[in-house]
Amino acid sequence: MAIKKISGASARGRRGSTDWKRVKSMTDDEIKKSAMIDSDAKELRHDELARFRRSTR
């Protein structure tokens, strides 16, 4: 997937494609199941989380 750069003003004017009505109607188990299927929404293991460091910026 290509990265497209846009300005902050342009980003604020855009509307996302998330179907929030559908998301709000899902149970926690349904959301977790959907996330597990999606390779882009991988749940991190404890050892992976332990390597995270707070940003100094």
JSON list of N, CA and C in Angstrom, two decimals:
[
{"chain": "A", "resi": 1, "resn": "MET", "atom": "N", "xyz": [0.85, -1.17, 0.00]},
{"chain": "A", "resi": 1, "resn": "MET", "atom": "CA", "xyz": [0.00, 0.00, 0.00]},
{"chain": "A", "resi": 1, "resn": "MET", "atom": "C", "xyz": [0.89, 1.23, 0.00]},
{"chain": "A", "resi": 2, "resn": "ALA", "atom": "N", "xyz": [0.61, 2.15, -0.89]},
{"chain": "A", "resi": 2, "resn": "ALA", "atom": "CA", "xyz": [1.39, 3.39, -0.99]},
{"chain": "A", "resi": 2, "resn": "ALA", "atom": "C", "xyz": [1.00, 4.36, 0.12]},
{"chain": "A", "resi": 3, "resn": "ILE", "atom": "N", "xyz": [1.94, 5.17, 0.52]},
{"chain": "A", "resi": 3, "resn": "ILE", "atom": "CA", "xyz": [1.69, 6.19, 1.54]},
{"chain": "A", "resi": 3, "resn": "ILE", "atom": "C", "xyz": [1.41, 7.51, 0.84]},
{"chain": "A", "resi": 4, "resn": "LYS", "atom": "N", "xyz": [0.32, 8.14, 1.21]},
{"chain": "A", "resi": 4, "resn": "LYS", "atom": "CA", "xyz": [-0.05, 9.42, 0.62]},
{"chain": "A", "resi": 4, "resn": "LYS", "atom": "C", "xyz": [0.02, 10.47, 1.72]},
{"chain": "A", "resi": 5, "resn": "LYS", "atom": "N", "xyz": [0.82, 11.51, 1.52]},
{"chain": "A", "resi": 5, "resn": "LYS", "atom": "CA", "xyz": [0.96, 12.57, 2.52]},
{"chain": "A", "resi": 5, "resn": "LYS", "atom": "C", "xyz": [-0.08, 13.65, 2.26]},
{"chain": "A", "resi": 6, "resn": "ILE", "atom": "N", "xyz": [-0.72, 14.09, 3.34]},
{"chain": "A", "resi": 6, "resn": "ILE", "atom": "CA", "xyz": [-1.71, 15.17, 3.25]},
{"chain": "A", "resi": 6, "resn": "ILE", "atom": "C", "xyz": [-1.45, 16.15, 4.38]},
{"chain": "A", "resi": 7, "resn": "SER", "atom": "N", "xyz": [-1.97, 17.36, 4.24]},
{"chain": "A", "resi": 7, "resn": "SER", "atom": "CA", "xyz": [-1.77, 18.37, 5.28]},
{"chain": "A", "resi": 7, "resn": "SER", "atom": "C", "xyz": [-2.71, 18.12, 6.46]},
{"chain": "A", "resi": 8, "resn": "GLY", "atom": "N", "xyz": [-2.41, 18.71, 7.59]},
{"chain": "A", "resi": 8, "resn": "GLY", "atom": "CA", "xyz": [-3.27, 18.57, 8.77]},
{"chain": "A", "resi": 8, "resn": "GLY", "atom": "C", "xyz": [-4.65, 19.12, 8.51]},
{"chain": "A", "resi": 9, "resn": "ALA", "atom": "N", "xyz": [-4.73, 20.26, 7.82]},
{"chain": "A", "resi": 9, "resn": "ALA", "atom": "CA", "xyz": [-6.03, 20.87, 7.52]},
{"chain": "A", "resi": 9, "resn": "ALA", "atom": "C", "xyz": [-6.85, 19.95, 6.64]},
{"chain": "A", "resi": 10, "resn": "SER", "atom": "N", "xyz": [-6.21, 19.33, 5.67]},
{"chain": "A", "resi": 10, "resn": "SER", "atom": "CA", "xyz": [-6.91, 18.42, 4.77]},
{"chain": "A", "resi": 10, "resn": "SER", "atom": "C", "xyz": [-7.40, 17.18, 5.54]},
{"chain": "A", "resi": 11, "resn": "ALA", "atom": "N", "xyz": [-6.57, 16.69, 6.45]},
{"chain": "A", "resi": 11, "resn": "ALA", "atom": "CA", "xyz": [-6.94, 15.50, 7.23]},
{"chain": "A", "resi": 11, "resn": "ALA", "atom": "C", "xyz": [-8.14, 15.78, 8.13]},
{"chain": "A", "resi": 12, "resn": "ARG", "atom": "N", "xyz": [-8.19, 16.97, 8.72]},
{"chain": "A", "resi": 12, "resn": "ARG", "atom": "CA", "xyz": [-9.31, 17.31, 9.60]},
{"chain": "A", "resi": 12, "resn": "ARG", "atom": "C", "xyz": [-10.62, 17.38, 8.83]},
{"chain": "A", "resi": 13, "resn": "GLY", "atom": "N", "xyz": [-10.55, 17.71, 7.56]},
{"chain": "A", "resi": 13, "resn": "GLY", "atom": "CA", "xyz": [-11.75, 17.83, 6.75]},
{"chain": "A", "resi": 13, "resn": "GLY", "atom": "C", "xyz": [-12.26, 16.51, 6.19]},
{"chain": "A", "resi": 14, "resn": "ARG", "atom": "N", "xyz": [-11.49, 15.44, 6.34]},
{"chain": "A", "resi": 14, "resn": "ARG", "atom": "CA", "xyz": [-11.89, 14.14, 5.79]},
{"chain": "A", "resi": 14, "resn": "ARG", "atom": "C", "xyz": [-12.76, 13.37, 6.78]},
{"chain": "A", "resi": 15, "resn": "ARG", "atom": "N", "xyz": [-13.57, 12.51, 6.23]},
{"chain": "A", "resi": 15, "resn": "ARG", "atom": "CA", "xyz": [-14.42, 11.65, 7.04]},
{"chain": "A", "resi": 15, "resn": "ARG", "atom": "C", "xyz": [-13.94, 10.22, 6.87]},
{"chain": "A", "resi": 16, "resn": "GLY", "atom": "N", "xyz": [-13.79, 9.50, 7.95]},
{"chain": "A", "resi": 16, "resn": "GLY", "atom": "CA", "xyz": [-13.33, 8.12, 7.89]},
{"chain": "A", "resi": 16, "resn": "GLY", "atom": "C", "xyz": [-14.37, 7.19, 7.30]},
{"chain": "A", "resi": 17, "resn": "SER", "atom": "N", "xyz": [-13.97, 5.97, 7.02]},
{"chain": "A", "resi": 17, "resn": "SER", "atom": "CA", "xyz": [-14.88, 5.01, 6.41]},
{"chain": "A", "resi": 17, "resn": "SER", "atom": "C", "xyz": [-15.39, 3.97, 7.41]},
{"chain": "A", "resi": 18, "resn": "THR", "atom": "N", "xyz": [-15.13, 4.19, 8.70]},
{"chain": "A", "resi": 18, "resn": "THR", "atom": "CA", "xyz": [-15.58, 3.25, 9.73]},
{"chain": "A", "resi": 18, "resn": "THR", "atom": "C", "xyz": [-17.09, 3.31, 9.90]},
{"chain": "A", "resi": 19, "resn": "ASP", "atom": "N", "xyz": [-17.71, 2.14, 9.91]},
{"chain": "A", "resi": 19, "resn": "ASP", "atom": "CA", "xyz": [-19.15, 2.04, 10.14]},
{"chain": "A", "resi": 19, "resn": "ASP", "atom": "C", "xyz": [-19.37, 1.95, 11.66]},
{"chain": "A", "resi": 20, "resn": "TRP", "atom": "N", "xyz": [-19.43, 3.11, 12.33]},
{"chain": "A", "resi": 20, "resn": "TRP", "atom": "CA", "xyz": [-19.51, 3.14, 13.79]},
{"chain": "A", "resi": 20, "resn": "TRP", "atom": "C", "xyz": [-20.78, 2.51, 14.32]},
{"chain": "A", "resi": 21, "resn": "LYS", "atom": "N", "xyz": [-21.88, 2.57, 13.58]},
{"chain": "A", "resi": 21, "resn": "LYS", "atom": "CA", "xyz": [-23.12, 1.94, 14.02]},
{"chain": "A", "resi": 21, "resn": "LYS", "atom": "C", "xyz": [-22.91, 0.43, 14.14]},
{"chain": "A", "resi": 22, "resn": "ARG", "atom": "N", "xyz": [-22.21, -0.14, 13.15]},
{"chain": "A", "resi": 22, "resn": "ARG", "atom": "CA", "xyz": [-21.92, -1.57, 13.17]},
{"chain": "A", "resi": 22, "resn": "ARG", "atom": "C", "xyz": [-20.98, -1.92, 14.32]},
{"chain": "A", "resi": 23, "resn": "VAL", "atom": "N", "xyz": [-19.95, -1.10, 14.52]},
{"chain": "A", "resi": 23, "resn": "VAL", "atom": "CA", "xyz": [-18.98, -1.35, 15.59]},
{"chain": "A", "resi": 23, "resn": "VAL", "atom": "C", "xyz": [-19.67, -1.31, 16.95]},
{"chain": "A", "resi": 24, "resn": "LYS", "atom": "N", "xyz": [-20.51, -0.30, 17.17]},
{"chain": "A", "resi": 24, "resn": "LYS", "atom": "CA", "xyz": [-21.20, -0.16, 18.46]},
{"chain": "A", "resi": 24, "resn": "LYS", "atom": "C", "xyz": [-22.17, -1.30, 18.73]},
{"chain": "A", "resi": 25, "resn": "SER", "atom": "N", "xyz": [-22.65, -1.97, 17.66]},
{"chain": "A", "resi": 25, "resn": "SER", "atom": "CA", "xyz": [-23.60, -3.07, 17.85]},
{"chain": "A", "resi": 25, "resn": "SER", "atom": "C", "xyz": [-22.90, -4.40, 18.12]},
{"chain": "A", "resi": 26, "resn": "MET", "atom": "N", "xyz": [-21.56, -4.44, 17.96]},
{"chain": "A", "resi": 26, "resn": "MET", "atom": "CA", "xyz": [-20.81, -5.69, 18.16]},
{"chain": "A", "resi": 26, "resn": "MET", "atom": "C", "xyz": [-20.49, -5.91, 19.64]},
{"chain": "A", "resi": 27, "resn": "THR", "atom": "N", "xyz": [-20.47, -7.18, 20.02]},
{"chain": "A", "resi": 27, "resn": "THR", "atom": "CA", "xyz": [-20.06, -7.53, 21.38]},
{"chain": "A", "resi": 27, "resn": "THR", "atom": "C", "xyz": [-18.54, -7.51, 21.45]},
{"chain": "A", "resi": 28, "resn": "ASP", "atom": "N", "xyz": [-18.00, -7.51, 22.66]},
{"chain": "A", "resi": 28, "resn": "ASP", "atom": "CA", "xyz": [-16.55, -7.54, 22.83]},
{"chain": "A", "resi": 28, "resn": "ASP", "atom": "C", "xyz": [-15.95, -8.79, 22.19]},
{"chain": "A", "resi": 29, "resn": "ASP", "atom": "N", "xyz": [-16.64, -9.93, 22.32]},
{"chain": "A", "resi": 29, "resn": "ASP", "atom": "CA", "xyz": [-16.14, -11.17, 21.72]},
{"chain": "A", "resi": 29, "resn": "ASP", "atom": "C", "xyz": [-16.10, -11.08, 20.20]},
{"chain": "A", "resi": 30, "resn": "GLU", "atom": "N", "xyz": [-17.12, -10.47, 19.60]},
{"chain": "A", "resi": 30, "resn": "GLU", "atom": "CA", "xyz": [-17.15, -10.30, 18.14]},
{"chain": "A", "resi": 30, "resn": "GLU", "atom": "C", "xyz": [-16.01, -9.39, 17.67]},
{"chain": "A", "resi": 31, "resn": "ILE", "atom": "N", "xyz": [-15.76, -8.34, 18.42]},
{"chain": "A", "resi": 31, "resn": "ILE", "atom": "CA", "xyz": [-14.67, -7.42, 18.07]},
{"chain": "A", "resi": 31, "resn": "ILE", "atom": "C", "xyz": [-13.33, -8.13, 18.16]},
{"chain": "A", "resi": 32, "resn": "LYS", "atom": "N", "xyz": [-13.12, -8.90, 19.22]},
{"chain": "A", "resi": 32, "resn": "LYS", "atom": "CA", "xyz": [-11.86, -9.62, 19.39]},
{"chain": "A", "resi": 32, "resn": "LYS", "atom": "C", "xyz": [-11.68, -10.65, 18.28]},
{"chain": "A", "resi": 33, "resn": "LYS", "atom": "N", "xyz": [-12.75, -11.36, 17.92]},
{"chain": "A", "resi": 33, "resn": "LYS", "atom": "CA", "xyz": [-12.68, -12.36, 16.86]},
{"chain": "A", "resi": 33, "resn": "LYS", "atom": "C", "xyz": [-12.32, -11.69, 15.53]},
{"chain": "A", "resi": 34, "resn": "SER", "atom": "N", "xyz": [-12.93, -10.56, 15.24]},
{"chain": "A", "resi": 34, "resn": "SER", "atom": "CA", "xyz": [-12.63, -9.83, 14.00]},
{"chain": "A", "resi": 34, "resn": "SER", "atom": "C", "xyz": [-11.18, -9.37, 13.98]},
{"chain": "A", "resi": 35, "resn": "ALA", "atom": "N", "xyz": [-10.70, -8.90, 15.11]},
{"chain": "A", "resi": 35, "resn": "ALA", "atom": "CA", "xyz": [-9.31, -8.43, 15.20]},
{"chain": "A", "resi": 35, "resn": "ALA", "atom": "C", "xyz": [-8.33, -9.58, 15.01]},
{"chain": "A", "resi": 36, "resn": "MET", "atom": "N", "xyz": [-8.66, -10.75, 15.52]},
{"chain": "A", "resi": 36, "resn": "MET", "atom": "CA", "xyz": [-7.78, -11.91, 15.40]},
{"chain": "A", "resi": 36, "resn": "MET", "atom": "C", "xyz": [-7.67, -12.37, 13.95]},
{"chain": "A", "resi": 37, "resn": "ILE", "atom": "N", "xyz": [-8.73, -12.19, 13.18]},
{"chain": "A", "resi": 37, "resn": "ILE", "atom": "CA", "xyz": [-8.74, -12.57, 11.77]},
{"chain": "A", "resi": 37, "resn": "ILE", "atom": "C", "xyz": [-7.91, -11.59, 10.94]},
{"chain": "A", "resi": 38, "resn": "ASP", "atom": "N", "xyz": [-7.90, -10.33, 11.34]},
{"chain": "A", "resi": 38, "resn": "ASP", "atom": "CA", "xyz": [-7.23, -9.26, 10.60]},
{"chain": "A", "resi": 38, "resn": "ASP", "atom": "C", "xyz": [-5.74, -9.24, 10.93]},
{"chain": "A", "resi": 39, "resn": "SER", "atom": "N", "xyz": [-4.89, -9.54, 9.95]},
{"chain": "A", "resi": 39, "resn": "SER", "atom": "CA", "xyz": [-3.45, -9.59, 10.21]},
{"chain": "A", "resi": 39, "resn": "SER", "atom": "C", "xyz": [-2.87, -8.21, 10.55]},
{"chain": "A", "resi": 40, "resn": "ASP", "atom": "N", "xyz": [-3.56, -7.14, 10.18]},
{"chain": "A", "resi": 40, "resn": "ASP", "atom": "CA", "xyz": [-3.09, -5.79, 10.51]},
{"chain": "A", "resi": 40, "resn": "ASP", "atom": "C", "xyz": [-3.44, -5.40, 11.93]},
{"chain": "A", "resi": 41, "resn": "ALA", "atom": "N", "xyz": [-4.27, -6.17, 12.61]},
{"chain": "A", "resi": 41, "resn": "ALA", "atom": "CA", "xyz": [-4.70, -5.85, 13.97]},
{"chain": "A", "resi": 41, "resn": "ALA", "atom": "C", "xyz": [-4.18, -6.90, 14.95]},
{"chain": "A", "resi": 42, "resn": "LYS", "atom": "N", "xyz": [-2.98, -7.37, 14.71]},
{"chain": "A", "resi": 42, "resn": "LYS", "atom": "CA", "xyz": [-2.39, -8.42, 15.54]},
{"chain": "A", "resi": 42, "resn": "LYS", "atom": "C", "xyz": [-2.28, -7.98, 16.99]},
{"chain": "A", "resi": 43, "resn": "GLU", "atom": "N", "xyz": [-2.73, -8.84, 17.89]},
{"chain": "A", "resi": 43, "resn": "GLU", "atom": "CA", "xyz": [-2.59, -8.56, 19.33]},
{"chain": "A", "resi": 43, "resn": "GLU", "atom": "C", "xyz": [-1.16, -8.87, 19.75]},
{"chain": "A", "resi": 44, "resn": "LEU", "atom": "N", "xyz": [-0.53, -7.93, 20.42]},
{"chain": "A", "resi": 44, "resn": "LEU", "atom": "CA", "xyz": [0.86, -8.11, 20.81]},
{"chain": "A", "resi": 44, "resn": "LEU", "atom": "C", "xyz": [0.98, -8.99, 22.05]},
{"chain": "A", "resi": 45, "resn": "ARG", "atom": "N", "xyz": [2.05, -9.80, 22.06]},
{"chain": "A", "resi": 45, "resn": "ARG", "atom": "CA", "xyz": [2.32, -10.65, 23.22]},
{"chain": "A", "resi": 45, "resn": "ARG", "atom": "C", "xyz": [2.98, -9.79, 24.31]},
{"chain": "A", "resi": 46, "resn": "HIS", "atom": "N", "xyz": [3.01, -10.32, 25.53]},
{"chain": "A", "resi": 46, "resn": "HIS", "atom": "CA", "xyz": [3.60, -9.58, 26.66]},
{"chain": "A", "resi": 46, "resn": "HIS", "atom": "C", "xyz": [5.07, -9.24, 26.41]},
{"chain": "A", "resi": 47, "resn": "ASP", "atom": "N", "xyz": [5.83, -10.18, 25.82]},
{"chain": "A", "resi": 47, "resn": "ASP", "atom": "CA", "xyz": [7.25, -9.90, 25.56]},
{"chain": "A", "resi": 47, "resn": "ASP", "atom": "C", "xyz": [7.42, -8.82, 24.50]},
{"chain": "A", "resi": 48, "resn": "GLU", "atom": "N", "xyz": [6.49, -8.74, 23.54]},
{"chain": "A", "resi": 48, "resn": "GLU", "atom": "CA", "xyz": [6.55, -7.68, 22.53]},
{"chain": "A", "resi": 48, "resn": "GLU", "atom": "C", "xyz": [6.22, -6.33, 23.17]},
{"chain": "A", "resi": 49, "resn": "LEU", "atom": "N", "xyz": [5.22, -6.30, 24.03]},
{"chain": "A", "resi": 49, "resn": "LEU", "atom": "CA", "xyz": [4.85, -5.06, 24.71]},
{"chain": "A", "resi": 49, "resn": "LEU", "atom": "C", "xyz": [5.97, -4.57, 25.63]},
{"chain": "A", "resi": 50, "resn": "ALA", "atom": "N", "xyz": [6.71, -5.50, 26.23]},
{"chain": "A", "resi": 50, "resn": "ALA", "atom": "CA", "xyz": [7.78, -5.14, 27.16]},
{"chain": "A", "resi": 50, "resn": "ALA", "atom": "C", "xyz": [8.91, -4.39, 26.46]},
{"chain": "A", "resi": 51, "resn": "ARG", "atom": "N", "xyz": [9.04, -4.56, 25.14]},
{"chain": "A", "resi": 51, "resn": "ARG", "atom": "CA", "xyz": [10.10, -3.87, 24.40]},
{"chain": "A", "resi": 51, "resn": "ARG", "atom": "C", "xyz": [9.74, -2.43, 24.04]},
{"chain": "A", "resi": 52, "resn": "PHE", "atom": "N", "xyz": [8.50, -2.04, 24.23]},
{"chain": "A", "resi": 52, "resn": "PHE", "atom": "CA", "xyz": [8.09, -0.68, 23.93]},
{"chain": "A", "resi": 52, "resn": "PHE", "atom": "C", "xyz": [8.74, 0.29, 24.91]},
{"chain": "A", "resi": 53, "resn": "ARG", "atom": "N", "xyz": [9.12, 1.45, 24.41]},
{"chain": "A", "resi": 53, "resn": "ARG", "atom": "CA", "xyz": [9.71, 2.49, 25.25]},
{"chain": "A", "resi": 53, "resn": "ARG", "atom": "C", "xyz": [8.96, 3.79, 25.02]},
{"chain": "A", "resi": 54, "resn": "ARG", "atom": "N", "xyz": [8.83, 4.57, 26.07]},
{"chain": "A", "resi": 54, "resn": "ARG", "atom": "CA", "xyz": [8.15, 5.86, 25.98]},
{"chain": "A", "resi": 54, "resn": "ARG", "atom": "C", "xyz": [8.97, 6.80, 25.10]},
{"chain": "A", "resi": 55, "resn": "SER", "atom": "N", "xyz": [8.28, 7.49, 24.24]},
{"chain": "A", "resi": 55, "resn": "SER", "atom": "CA", "xyz": [8.93, 8.46, 23.36]},
{"chain": "A", "resi": 55, "resn": "SER", "atom": "C", "xyz": [9.32, 9.70, 24.16]},
{"chain": "A", "resi": 56, "resn": "THR", "atom": "N", "xyz": [10.44, 10.30, 23.81]},
{"chain": "A", "resi": 56, "resn": "THR", "atom": "CA", "xyz": [10.88, 11.50, 24.51]},
{"chain": "A", "resi": 56, "resn": "THR", "atom": "C", "xyz": [10.36, 12.77, 23.85]},
{"chain": "A", "resi": 57, "resn": "ARG", "atom": "N", "xyz": [9.67, 12.66, 22.76]},
{"chain": "A", "resi": 57, "resn": "ARG", "atom": "CA", "xyz": [9.16, 13.84, 22.06]},
{"chain": "A", "resi": 57, "resn": "ARG", "atom": "C", "xyz": [7.84, 14.28, 22.57]}
]
